[in-house]
Amino acid sequence: MIVILDSDTDETSTEYAGTLAALNALEGIQLQTHVIQGKQKKLTEIYLLGDTQKIDQEKIENLACVERVLRVSEAYRILGRHQDERRVSGFVYNDVHFSQDTYHLFAGLCAVDTPEHVEMMMRSLAQQGQVCTRMGAYKPRTNPYSFQGHGKTCLPYVFELAGKHGIQVIAMEVTHESHIDEITECLERTGNPTGVMLQIGTRNTQNFELLKAVGRQQRFPVLFKRGYGVSLNESLNAAEYLASEGNSMVVFCFRGMKNDAGAPHRNLVDFGQVPVVKRLTRMPVCVDPSHSVGSRDAAPDGILDIVHSAAQGLVAGANMVLVDFHPNPPEALVDGPQALELTELSKFIDDMAACHDFYLQRKSIWAD
Ligand code: PEP
Ligand code: MN
């Protein structure tokens, strides 16, 4: 059961204290409070966990500061939509607003290699007015002898260069909970010049202990990759682990499914399910065409398959694109063959913006 409070409820008021006391008095029920900072207003939701069948809904609705009460189905309790279209969705992080109505591009390095390449990437993004990027420091690799990422040693220059170029959010995968501390410490040490969206990679989709650790912290939002070999339902339940621990600032990312049917692409592109996740949950949805397609092959129209796939995701309503770029792909230490080049950045930005506009046009065609 979810108790939705009036927006901008003052948590120091006596009315709020009275409501909280009444809820705390419910026998066998645990409370979990979620504060969602939307663009305009702050929304507080209190989750009643336990056997809520016997609770008198009307009684709760009549408590002070309560706007309404929602009985939720079992699935995706916090992240789910539960047929309530009025619930605020999305979040603001470091002045960037993420929701099922926004669009952001996260173009950047699959793996950080040198400060020079980070600088070139970020300078190009800044010149194009971009405030988000991707930078891999901790890389999960199939082969233990492959480059594993520079880890915490590259964080100081990545964060400082981000600050220098006005980058506000960096998507960065973490593969162990200690990485959250390393990122936090380095941000503090460098004066918080930028922000980080913690990425859960497809190989860790069901690493429940990592999910719990990432969910327990509420400083960083999370970019959650769909598991490449499990059902959509299993991936959505895994994302719910983050929220159940307290962090509902989650973006759900499609990155293709491991399946021979996708060949010659690296994975089977699954962006047709973008609207499904938007319908079942309140999460903003991202597509990663680089790890889905995995090569620079192009169609006879001269447009790369990666670009076509990203376009398909955006035209279907995706809210974010995560894409690999590299200033010199042959020198890239990870995933060079799928990297776009900096000379392609401005065309890519224009194409994606056009696709997002086209989605908005499509939406208005079907509006009434
Ligand atoms: C990545 O984005 O760098 C990555 C490793 O992606 P995935 O987890 O989808 O393979
Ligand atoms: Mn990669």
mmCIF file of C-alpha atoms and ligand atoms in Angstrom:
data_model
loop_
_atom_site.group_PDB
_atom_site.id
_atom_site.type_symbol
_atom_site.label_atom_id
_atom_site.label_comp_id
_atom_site.label_asym_id
_atom_site.label_seq_id
_atom_site.Cartn_x
_atom_site.Cartn_y
_atom_site.Cartn_z
ATOM 1 C CA MET A 1 0.000 0.000 0.000
ATOM 2 C CA ILE A 2 1.332 3.449 -0.873
ATOM 3 C CA VAL A 3 0.345 6.569 1.033
ATOM 4 C CA ILE A 4 0.900 9.575 -1.205
ATOM 5 C CA LEU A 5 1.278 12.813 0.748
ATOM 6 C CA ASP A 6 0.275 16.278 -0.423
ATOM 7 C CA SER A 7 3.080 17.697 -2.542
ATOM 8 C CA ASP A 8 5.652 19.763 -0.655
ATOM 9 C CA THR A 9 4.472 18.412 2.702
ATOM 10 C CA ASP A 10 6.509 19.960 5.517
ATOM 11 C CA GLU A 11 8.189 17.106 7.346
ATOM 12 C CA THR A 12 8.692 19.252 10.437
ATOM 13 C CA SER A 13 4.978 20.045 10.836
ATOM 14 C CA THR A 14 2.853 18.622 13.677
ATOM 15 C CA GLU A 15 0.324 17.355 11.088
ATOM 16 C CA TYR A 16 2.999 15.247 9.430
ATOM 17 C CA ALA A 17 4.196 13.965 12.803
ATOM 18 C CA GLY A 18 0.618 12.954 13.693
ATOM 19 C CA THR A 19 0.159 11.053 10.419
ATOM 20 C CA LEU A 20 3.485 9.296 10.853
ATOM 21 C CA ALA A 21 2.567 8.288 14.403
ATOM 22 C CA ALA A 22 -0.761 6.852 13.213
ATOM 23 C CA LEU A 23 0.988 4.845 10.498
ATOM 24 C CA ASN A 24 3.676 3.654 12.892
ATOM 25 C CA ALA A 25 0.937 2.371 15.165
ATOM 26 C CA LEU A 26 -0.323 -0.064 12.492
ATOM 27 C CA GLU A 27 0.456 -3.527 13.773
ATOM 28 C CA GLY A 28 2.885 -5.690 11.787
ATOM 29 C CA ILE A 29 3.441 -2.965 9.210
ATOM 30 C CA GLN A 30 6.827 -1.481 8.348
ATOM 31 C CA LEU A 31 7.113 1.994 6.884
ATOM 32 C CA GLN A 32 9.495 3.077 4.167
ATOM 33 C CA THR A 33 9.556 6.708 3.088
ATOM 34 C CA HIS A 34 10.536 7.796 -0.419
ATOM 35 C CA VAL A 35 11.036 11.410 -1.328
ATOM 36 C CA ILE A 36 10.883 12.154 -5.031
ATOM 37 C CA GLN A 37 12.331 15.494 -6.054
ATOM 38 C CA GLY A 38 10.500 16.412 -9.250
ATOM 39 C CA LYS A 39 11.272 19.440 -11.400
ATOM 40 C CA GLN A 40 8.690 21.678 -9.743
ATOM 41 C CA LYS A 41 7.657 19.962 -6.547
ATOM 42 C CA LYS A 42 8.727 17.471 -3.942
ATOM 43 C CA LEU A 43 6.598 14.391 -3.444
ATOM 44 C CA THR A 44 6.693 12.104 -0.428
ATOM 45 C CA GLU A 45 5.367 8.572 -0.613
ATOM 46 C CA ILE A 46 5.178 6.274 2.392
ATOM 47 C CA TYR A 47 5.185 2.547 1.638
ATOM 48 C CA LEU A 48 3.358 0.295 4.045
ATOM 49 C CA LEU A 49 5.076 -3.074 3.924
ATOM 50 C CA GLY A 50 3.584 -6.239 5.385
ATOM 51 C CA ASP A 51 0.057 -7.629 5.403
ATOM 52 C CA THR A 52 -1.937 -4.558 4.372
ATOM 53 C CA GLN A 53 -5.170 -6.439 3.572
ATOM 54 C CA LYS A 54 -6.796 -5.534 6.868
ATOM 55 C CA ILE A 55 -5.927 -1.848 6.763
ATOM 56 C CA ASP A 56 -8.913 0.471 6.395
ATOM 57 C CA GLN A 57 -7.949 2.541 3.332
ATOM 58 C CA GLU A 58 -10.459 5.308 4.067
ATOM 59 C CA LYS A 59 -9.068 5.812 7.552
ATOM 60 C CA ILE A 60 -5.589 6.361 6.132
ATOM 61 C CA GLU A 61 -6.978 8.682 3.456
ATOM 62 C CA ASN A 62 -8.482 10.862 6.178
ATOM 63 C CA LEU A 63 -5.170 11.440 7.947
ATOM 64 C CA ALA A 64 -3.561 14.899 7.691
ATOM 65 C CA CYS A 65 -1.233 15.585 4.725
ATOM 66 C CA VAL A 66 -2.494 12.496 2.865
ATOM 67 C CA GLU A 67 -3.476 13.148 -0.738
ATOM 68 C CA ARG A 68 -4.500 9.587 -1.591
ATOM 69 C CA VAL A 69 -3.798 5.944 -0.913
ATOM 70 C CA LEU A 70 -2.959 3.319 -3.497
ATOM 71 C CA ARG A 71 -3.280 -0.430 -3.167
ATOM 72 C CA VAL A 72 -0.535 -1.868 -5.348
ATOM 73 C CA SER A 73 -0.253 -5.147 -7.150
ATOM 74 C CA GLU A 74 2.668 -7.318 -6.126
ATOM 75 C CA ALA A 75 4.868 -6.614 -9.127
ATOM 76 C CA TYR A 76 7.358 -3.741 -9.047
ATOM 77 C CA ARG A 77 5.745 -2.181 -5.985
ATOM 78 C CA ILE A 78 7.739 1.021 -6.037
ATOM 79 C CA LEU A 79 8.814 1.437 -9.635
ATOM 80 C CA GLY A 80 5.531 0.148 -11.085
ATOM 81 C CA ARG A 81 2.801 2.311 -12.543
ATOM 82 C CA HIS A 82 -0.153 0.582 -10.843
ATOM 83 C CA GLN A 83 -2.665 2.227 -13.186
ATOM 84 C CA ASP A 84 -2.238 5.533 -11.450
ATOM 85 C CA GLU A 85 -1.341 8.076 -14.072
ATOM 86 C CA ARG A 86 -1.147 10.948 -11.587
ATOM 87 C CA ARG A 87 1.909 9.691 -9.723
ATOM 88 C CA VAL A 88 4.948 11.898 -10.255
ATOM 89 C CA SER A 89 7.692 10.106 -12.078
ATOM 90 C CA GLY A 90 11.283 10.959 -12.758
ATOM 91 C CA PHE A 91 13.868 12.839 -10.750
ATOM 92 C CA VAL A 92 16.259 15.760 -10.915
ATOM 93 C CA TYR A 93 19.946 15.051 -10.455
ATOM 94 C CA ASN A 94 22.628 17.736 -10.603
ATOM 95 C CA ASP A 95 20.113 20.033 -12.340
ATOM 96 C CA VAL A 96 19.349 17.477 -15.044
ATOM 97 C CA HIS A 97 15.768 16.256 -15.184
ATOM 98 C CA PHE A 98 15.112 12.610 -16.057
ATOM 99 C CA SER A 99 11.589 11.325 -16.675
ATOM 100 C CA GLN A 100 9.503 9.417 -19.184
ATOM 101 C CA ASP A 101 9.025 12.747 -21.007
ATOM 102 C CA THR A 102 12.628 13.970 -21.253
ATOM 103 C CA TYR A 103 15.456 13.091 -23.632
ATOM 104 C CA HIS A 104 19.217 13.037 -22.929
ATOM 105 C CA LEU A 105 22.230 11.812 -24.830
ATOM 106 C CA PHE A 106 25.081 10.052 -22.987
ATOM 107 C CA ALA A 107 27.831 9.787 -25.598
ATOM 108 C CA GLY A 108 31.326 8.947 -24.383
ATOM 109 C CA LEU A 109 34.115 6.455 -23.867
ATOM 110 C CA CYS A 110 33.265 2.803 -23.223
ATOM 111 C CA ALA A 111 36.511 2.693 -21.228
ATOM 112 C CA VAL A 112 38.641 5.583 -20.044
ATOM 113 C CA ASP A 113 42.136 5.133 -21.452
ATOM 114 C CA THR A 114 44.070 8.427 -21.421
ATOM 115 C CA PRO A 115 43.383 11.929 -20.042
ATOM 116 C CA GLU A 116 43.914 13.249 -23.586
ATOM 117 C CA HIS A 117 41.074 11.136 -24.979
ATOM 118 C CA VAL A 118 38.781 12.067 -22.077
ATOM 119 C CA GLU A 119 39.564 15.734 -22.718
ATOM 120 C CA MET A 120 38.941 15.449 -26.471
ATOM 121 C CA MET A 121 35.619 13.672 -25.868
ATOM 122 C CA MET A 122 34.404 16.148 -23.277
ATOM 123 C CA ARG A 123 35.522 19.194 -25.248
ATOM 124 C CA SER A 124 33.554 17.973 -28.278
ATOM 125 C CA LEU A 125 30.480 17.345 -26.136
ATOM 126 C CA ALA A 126 30.709 20.796 -24.562
ATOM 127 C CA GLN A 127 31.042 22.404 -28.000
ATOM 128 C CA GLN A 128 27.768 20.712 -28.942
ATOM 129 C CA GLY A 129 26.000 21.863 -25.773
ATOM 130 C CA GLN A 130 25.935 18.404 -24.169
ATOM 131 C CA VAL A 131 25.987 18.031 -20.369
ATOM 132 C CA CYS A 132 26.037 14.232 -20.018
ATOM 133 C CA THR A 133 28.541 11.556 -20.993
ATOM 134 C CA ARG A 134 29.581 7.965 -20.347
ATOM 135 C CA MET A 135 33.028 7.038 -18.972
ATOM 136 C CA GLY A 136 33.935 3.469 -18.010
ATOM 137 C CA ALA A 137 36.471 3.124 -15.198
ATOM 138 C CA TYR A 138 35.573 -0.339 -13.884
ATOM 139 C CA LYS A 139 35.151 -2.728 -16.811
ATOM 140 C CA PRO A 140 33.602 -6.204 -16.503
ATOM 141 C CA ARG A 141 35.519 -8.256 -19.095
ATOM 142 C CA THR A 142 34.885 -11.723 -20.451
ATOM 143 C CA ASN A 143 38.609 -12.527 -20.481
ATOM 144 C CA PRO A 144 40.512 -12.054 -17.192
ATOM 145 C CA TYR A 145 43.635 -11.024 -19.146
ATOM 146 C CA SER A 146 41.861 -8.199 -20.998
ATOM 147 C CA PHE A 147 42.187 -4.580 -19.853
ATOM 148 C CA GLN A 148 40.003 -4.255 -16.732
ATOM 149 C CA GLY A 149 39.690 -0.463 -16.707
ATOM 150 C CA HIS A 150 41.844 2.063 -14.839
ATOM 151 C CA GLY A 151 39.534 1.923 -11.805
ATOM 152 C CA LYS A 152 39.882 4.636 -9.188
ATOM 153 C CA THR A 153 43.197 5.927 -10.562
ATOM 154 C CA CYS A 154 41.467 7.661 -13.475
ATOM 155 C CA LEU A 155 38.638 9.202 -11.439
ATOM 156 C CA PRO A 156 40.437 12.465 -10.455
ATOM 157 C CA TYR A 157 41.153 13.539 -14.018
ATOM 158 C CA VAL A 158 37.793 12.306 -15.321
ATOM 159 C CA PHE A 159 35.923 14.364 -12.709
ATOM 160 C CA GLU A 160 38.145 17.440 -13.060
ATOM 161 C CA LEU A 161 37.860 17.455 -16.852
ATOM 162 C CA ALA A 162 34.090 16.995 -16.554
ATOM 163 C CA GLY A 163 33.937 20.063 -14.315
ATOM 164 C CA LYS A 164 36.098 22.023 -16.743
ATOM 165 C CA HIS A 165 33.757 21.219 -19.636
ATOM 166 C CA GLY A 166 30.453 21.651 -17.805
ATOM 167 C CA ILE A 167 29.557 17.943 -17.820
ATOM 168 C CA GLN A 168 26.913 17.430 -15.129
ATOM 169 C CA VAL A 169 26.274 13.678 -15.233
ATOM 170 C CA ILE A 170 28.658 10.822 -16.086
ATOM 171 C CA ALA A 171 27.263 7.300 -16.506
ATOM 172 C CA MET A 172 29.854 4.989 -14.932
ATOM 173 C CA GLU A 173 29.535 1.260 -14.305
ATOM 174 C CA VAL A 174 30.284 -0.124 -10.853
ATOM 175 C CA THR A 175 30.927 -3.840 -10.425
ATOM 176 C CA HIS A 176 31.512 -3.887 -6.668
ATOM 177 C CA GLU A 177 30.066 -1.867 -3.803
ATOM 178 C CA SER A 178 33.525 -0.520 -2.886
ATOM 179 C CA HIS A 179 33.443 1.407 -6.174
ATOM 180 C CA ILE A 180 30.620 3.579 -4.814
ATOM 181 C CA ASP A 181 32.892 4.670 -1.961
ATOM 182 C CA GLU A 182 35.794 5.304 -4.341
ATOM 183 C CA ILE A 183 33.591 7.484 -6.545
ATOM 184 C CA THR A 184 32.142 9.334 -3.547
ATOM 185 C CA GLU A 185 35.581 9.987 -2.027
ATOM 186 C CA CYS A 186 37.043 11.189 -5.296
ATOM 187 C CA LEU A 187 34.119 13.531 -5.958
ATOM 188 C CA GLU A 188 34.561 15.013 -2.478
ATOM 189 C CA ARG A 189 38.328 15.359 -2.922
ATOM 190 C CA THR A 190 37.962 17.102 -6.276
ATOM 191 C CA GLY A 191 35.239 19.472 -4.971
ATOM 192 C CA ASN A 192 32.222 17.777 -6.596
ATOM 193 C CA PRO A 193 32.853 19.188 -10.076
ATOM 194 C CA THR A 194 30.339 16.815 -11.693
ATOM 195 C CA GLY A 195 27.769 14.094 -10.968
ATOM 196 C CA VAL A 196 27.727 10.337 -11.522
ATOM 197 C CA MET A 197 24.949 7.977 -12.554
ATOM 198 C CA LEU A 198 25.971 4.524 -11.335
ATOM 199 C CA GLN A 199 25.609 1.921 -14.065
ATOM 200 C CA ILE A 200 24.666 -1.684 -13.347
ATOM 201 C CA GLY A 201 25.954 -3.742 -16.257
ATOM 202 C CA THR A 202 24.018 -6.532 -17.921
ATOM 203 C CA ARG A 203 26.296 -9.143 -16.299
ATOM 204 C CA ASN A 204 25.281 -7.867 -12.873
ATOM 205 C CA THR A 205 21.547 -7.500 -13.485
ATOM 206 C CA GLN A 206 20.831 -10.217 -10.936
ATOM 207 C CA ASN A 207 23.763 -9.590 -8.611
ATOM 208 C CA PHE A 208 21.335 -8.915 -5.790
ATOM 209 C CA GLU A 209 23.936 -7.968 -3.184
ATOM 210 C CA LEU A 210 25.372 -5.322 -5.526
ATOM 211 C CA LEU A 211 21.845 -4.095 -6.285
ATOM 212 C CA LYS A 212 21.080 -3.803 -2.581
ATOM 213 C CA ALA A 213 24.277 -1.843 -1.961
ATOM 214 C CA VAL A 214 23.607 0.528 -4.875
ATOM 215 C CA GLY A 215 19.982 0.851 -3.731
ATOM 216 C CA ARG A 216 20.953 1.699 -0.147
ATOM 217 C CA GLN A 217 22.707 4.890 -1.204
ATOM 218 C CA GLN A 218 20.504 7.745 -2.329
ATOM 219 C CA ARG A 219 23.121 10.150 -3.572
ATOM 220 C CA PHE A 220 23.594 8.752 -7.081
ATOM 221 C CA PRO A 221 20.890 7.768 -9.573
ATOM 222 C CA VAL A 222 21.244 4.421 -11.310
ATOM 223 C CA LEU A 223 21.361 3.343 -14.936
ATOM 224 C CA PHE A 224 20.175 -0.243 -14.808
ATOM 225 C CA LYS A 225 20.955 -2.480 -17.800
ATOM 226 C CA ARG A 226 18.528 -5.219 -18.754
ATOM 227 C CA GLY A 227 19.949 -8.718 -18.258
ATOM 228 C CA TYR A 228 20.994 -10.106 -21.637
ATOM 229 C CA GLY A 229 19.770 -13.628 -20.873
ATOM 230 C CA VAL A 230 16.764 -13.262 -18.601
ATOM 231 C CA SER A 231 13.147 -12.309 -19.131
ATOM 232 C CA LEU A 232 11.970 -8.718 -19.020
ATOM 233 C CA ASN A 233 9.985 -9.539 -15.872
ATOM 234 C CA GLU A 234 13.139 -10.810 -14.166
ATOM 235 C CA SER A 235 15.028 -7.660 -15.122
ATOM 236 C CA LEU A 236 12.235 -5.400 -13.859
ATOM 237 C CA ASN A 237 12.137 -7.285 -10.565
ATOM 238 C CA ALA A 238 15.897 -6.851 -10.306
ATOM 239 C CA ALA A 239 15.520 -3.092 -10.860
ATOM 240 C CA GLU A 240 12.932 -3.084 -8.084
ATOM 241 C CA TYR A 241 15.664 -4.295 -5.692
ATOM 242 C CA LEU A 242 17.240 -0.836 -6.015
ATOM 243 C CA ALA A 243 13.982 0.874 -5.136
ATOM 244 C CA SER A 244 13.131 -1.549 -2.344
ATOM 245 C CA GLU A 245 16.381 -0.532 -0.647
ATOM 246 C CA GLY A 246 15.506 3.144 -0.931
ATOM 247 C CA ASN A 247 16.722 4.426 -4.300
ATOM 248 C CA SER A 248 14.017 4.916 -6.910
ATOM 249 C CA MET A 249 16.097 7.197 -9.161
ATOM 250 C CA VAL A 250 16.447 4.419 -11.710
ATOM 251 C CA VAL A 251 16.695 4.559 -15.513
ATOM 252 C CA PHE A 252 16.070 1.237 -17.281
ATOM 253 C CA CYS A 253 18.391 0.518 -20.224
ATOM 254 C CA PHE A 254 17.917 -1.863 -23.150
ATOM 255 C CA ARG A 255 21.199 -3.159 -24.578
ATOM 256 C CA GLY A 256 20.193 -6.166 -26.694
ATOM 257 C CA MET A 257 19.775 -9.847 -25.863
ATOM 258 C CA LYS A 258 22.434 -12.548 -26.222
ATOM 259 C CA ASN A 259 20.913 -14.643 -28.945
ATOM 260 C CA ASP A 260 22.180 -15.986 -32.271
ATOM 261 C CA ALA A 261 19.025 -14.673 -33.904
ATOM 262 C CA GLY A 262 20.551 -11.200 -33.638
ATOM 263 C CA ALA A 263 23.520 -12.033 -35.892
ATOM 264 C CA PRO A 264 25.300 -10.306 -37.548
ATOM 265 C CA HIS A 265 24.620 -7.880 -34.724
ATOM 266 C CA ARG A 266 26.408 -8.552 -31.433
ATOM 267 C CA ASN A 267 23.042 -8.927 -29.681
ATOM 268 C CA LEU A 268 19.391 -9.078 -30.687
ATOM 269 C CA VAL A 269 18.148 -5.496 -30.566
ATOM 270 C CA ASP A 270 15.153 -5.384 -28.219
ATOM 271 C CA PHE A 271 14.125 -1.739 -28.485
ATOM 272 C CA GLY A 272 10.570 -2.711 -29.481
ATOM 273 C CA GLN A 273 9.987 -3.157 -25.746
ATOM 274 C CA VAL A 274 10.648 0.505 -24.885
ATOM 275 C CA PRO A 275 6.890 1.221 -24.639
ATOM 276 C CA VAL A 276 6.375 -1.916 -22.535
ATOM 277 C CA VAL A 277 8.681 -0.668 -19.771
ATOM 278 C CA LYS A 278 7.093 2.783 -19.938
ATOM 279 C CA ARG A 279 3.686 1.177 -19.515
ATOM 280 C CA LEU A 280 4.615 -1.189 -16.683
ATOM 281 C CA THR A 281 6.815 1.194 -14.715
ATOM 282 C CA ARG A 282 7.501 4.867 -14.130
ATOM 283 C CA MET A 283 11.175 4.553 -15.027
ATOM 284 C CA PRO A 284 12.694 6.665 -17.796
ATOM 285 C CA VAL A 285 13.948 4.290 -20.506
ATOM 286 C CA CYS A 286 17.369 4.306 -22.165
ATOM 287 C CA VAL A 287 18.642 2.477 -25.225
ATOM 288 C CA ASP A 288 22.266 1.463 -25.790
ATOM 289 C CA PRO A 289 22.689 0.834 -29.519
ATOM 290 C CA SER A 290 26.482 0.298 -29.249
ATOM 291 C CA HIS A 291 26.399 -2.872 -27.177
ATOM 292 C CA SER A 292 23.269 -4.045 -29.008
ATOM 293 C CA VAL A 293 24.700 -3.809 -32.523
ATOM 294 C CA GLY A 294 28.426 -4.051 -31.768
ATOM 295 C CA SER A 295 29.896 -3.007 -35.121
ATOM 296 C CA ARG A 296 30.276 -0.067 -37.481
ATOM 297 C CA ASP A 297 28.451 -1.805 -40.323
ATOM 298 C CA ALA A 298 26.262 0.519 -42.345
ATOM 299 C CA ALA A 299 23.150 0.111 -44.469
ATOM 300 C CA PRO A 300 23.205 1.052 -48.204
ATOM 301 C CA ASP A 301 21.822 4.462 -47.182
ATOM 302 C CA GLY A 302 25.213 5.142 -45.547
ATOM 303 C CA ILE A 303 23.756 5.219 -42.032
ATOM 304 C CA LEU A 304 25.394 2.923 -39.448
ATOM 305 C CA ASP A 305 23.220 0.129 -37.970
ATOM 306 C CA ILE A 306 24.047 1.606 -34.531
ATOM 307 C CA VAL A 307 22.486 4.900 -35.592
ATOM 308 C CA HIS A 308 19.440 3.205 -37.135
ATOM 309 C CA SER A 309 18.882 1.196 -33.946
ATOM 310 C CA ALA A 310 19.203 4.227 -31.690
ATOM 311 C CA ALA A 311 16.680 5.996 -33.931
ATOM 312 C CA GLN A 312 14.256 3.084 -33.575
ATOM 313 C CA GLY A 313 14.481 3.325 -29.784
ATOM 314 C CA LEU A 314 13.895 7.080 -29.751
ATOM 315 C CA VAL A 315 11.008 6.991 -32.218
ATOM 316 C CA ALA A 316 9.399 4.452 -29.853
ATOM 317 C CA GLY A 317 9.723 6.929 -26.964
ATOM 318 C CA ALA A 318 13.096 6.211 -25.327
ATOM 319 C CA ASN A 319 14.263 8.952 -22.941
ATOM 320 C CA MET A 320 17.981 8.444 -23.151
ATOM 321 C CA VAL A 321 20.650 7.132 -25.526
ATOM 322 C CA LEU A 322 23.901 5.664 -24.186
ATOM 323 C CA VAL A 323 26.448 5.377 -26.976
ATOM 324 C CA ASP A 324 30.160 4.624 -27.376
ATOM 325 C CA PHE A 325 32.353 7.264 -29.027
ATOM 326 C CA HIS A 326 36.155 7.412 -29.208
ATOM 327 C CA PRO A 327 38.537 10.064 -30.574
ATOM 328 C CA ASN A 328 40.576 7.316 -32.245
ATOM 329 C CA PRO A 329 38.688 3.979 -32.249
ATOM 330 C CA PRO A 330 41.673 1.796 -33.331
ATOM 331 C CA GLU A 331 43.428 2.913 -30.133
ATOM 332 C CA ALA A 332 40.436 2.191 -27.862
ATOM 333 C CA LEU A 333 41.227 -0.429 -25.217
ATOM 334 C CA VAL A 334 37.633 -1.717 -25.096
ATOM 335 C CA ASP A 335 34.969 -1.963 -27.815
ATOM 336 C CA GLY A 336 36.814 0.114 -30.459
ATOM 337 C CA PRO A 337 35.015 -1.640 -33.364
ATOM 338 C CA GLN A 338 31.642 -0.249 -32.224
ATOM 339 C CA ALA A 339 32.789 3.270 -31.368
ATOM 340 C CA LEU A 340 31.532 6.255 -33.306
ATOM 341 C CA GLU A 341 34.085 8.934 -34.203
ATOM 342 C CA LEU A 342 34.118 12.512 -32.956
ATOM 343 C CA THR A 343 33.573 13.743 -36.520
ATOM 344 C CA GLU A 344 30.219 11.910 -36.374
ATOM 345 C CA LEU A 345 29.100 13.519 -33.121
ATOM 346 C CA SER A 346 27.237 16.533 -34.460
ATOM 347 C CA LYS A 347 25.342 14.472 -37.070
ATOM 348 C CA PHE A 348 24.465 11.913 -34.411
ATOM 349 C CA ILE A 349 23.162 14.640 -32.083
ATOM 350 C CA ASP A 350 21.060 16.153 -34.893
ATOM 351 C CA ASP A 351 19.674 12.781 -35.969
ATOM 352 C CA MET A 352 18.701 11.797 -32.410
ATOM 353 C CA ALA A 353 17.087 15.181 -31.722
ATOM 354 C CA ALA A 354 15.060 14.758 -34.940
ATOM 355 C CA CYS A 355 13.983 11.268 -33.831
ATOM 356 C CA HIS A 356 12.879 12.548 -30.434
ATOM 357 C CA ASP A 357 10.927 15.374 -32.134
ATOM 358 C CA PHE A 358 9.347 12.822 -34.425
ATOM 359 C CA TYR A 359 8.248 10.789 -31.403
ATOM 360 C CA LEU A 360 6.603 13.923 -29.964
ATOM 361 C CA GLN A 361 4.852 14.484 -33.303
ATOM 362 C CA ARG A 362 3.666 10.875 -33.295
ATOM 363 C CA LYS A 363 2.365 11.349 -29.787
ATOM 364 C CA SER A 364 0.346 14.386 -30.817
ATOM 365 C CA ILE A 365 -1.113 12.544 -33.845
ATOM 366 C CA TRP A 366 -2.505 9.912 -31.483
ATOM 367 C CA ALA A 367 -3.409 12.338 -28.689
ATOM 368 C CA ASP A 368 -7.177 12.484 -29.303
HETATM 369 C C1 PEP B 1 29.024 -0.901 -21.079
HETATM 370 O O1 PEP B 1 28.060 -0.127 -21.197
HETATM 371 O O2 PEP B 1 30.196 -0.539 -21.133
HETATM 372 C C2 PEP B 1 28.765 -2.336 -20.889
HETATM 373 C C3 PEP B 1 29.719 -3.176 -20.478
HETATM 374 O O3 PEP B 1 27.508 -2.674 -21.175
HETATM 375 P P1 PEP B 1 26.711 -4.022 -20.891
HETATM 376 O O4 PEP B 1 26.694 -4.215 -19.426
HETATM 377 O O5 PEP B 1 25.364 -3.721 -21.486
HETATM 378 O O6 PEP B 1 27.431 -5.123 -21.642
HETATM 379 MN MN MN B 2 31.569 -1.638 -23.902
#
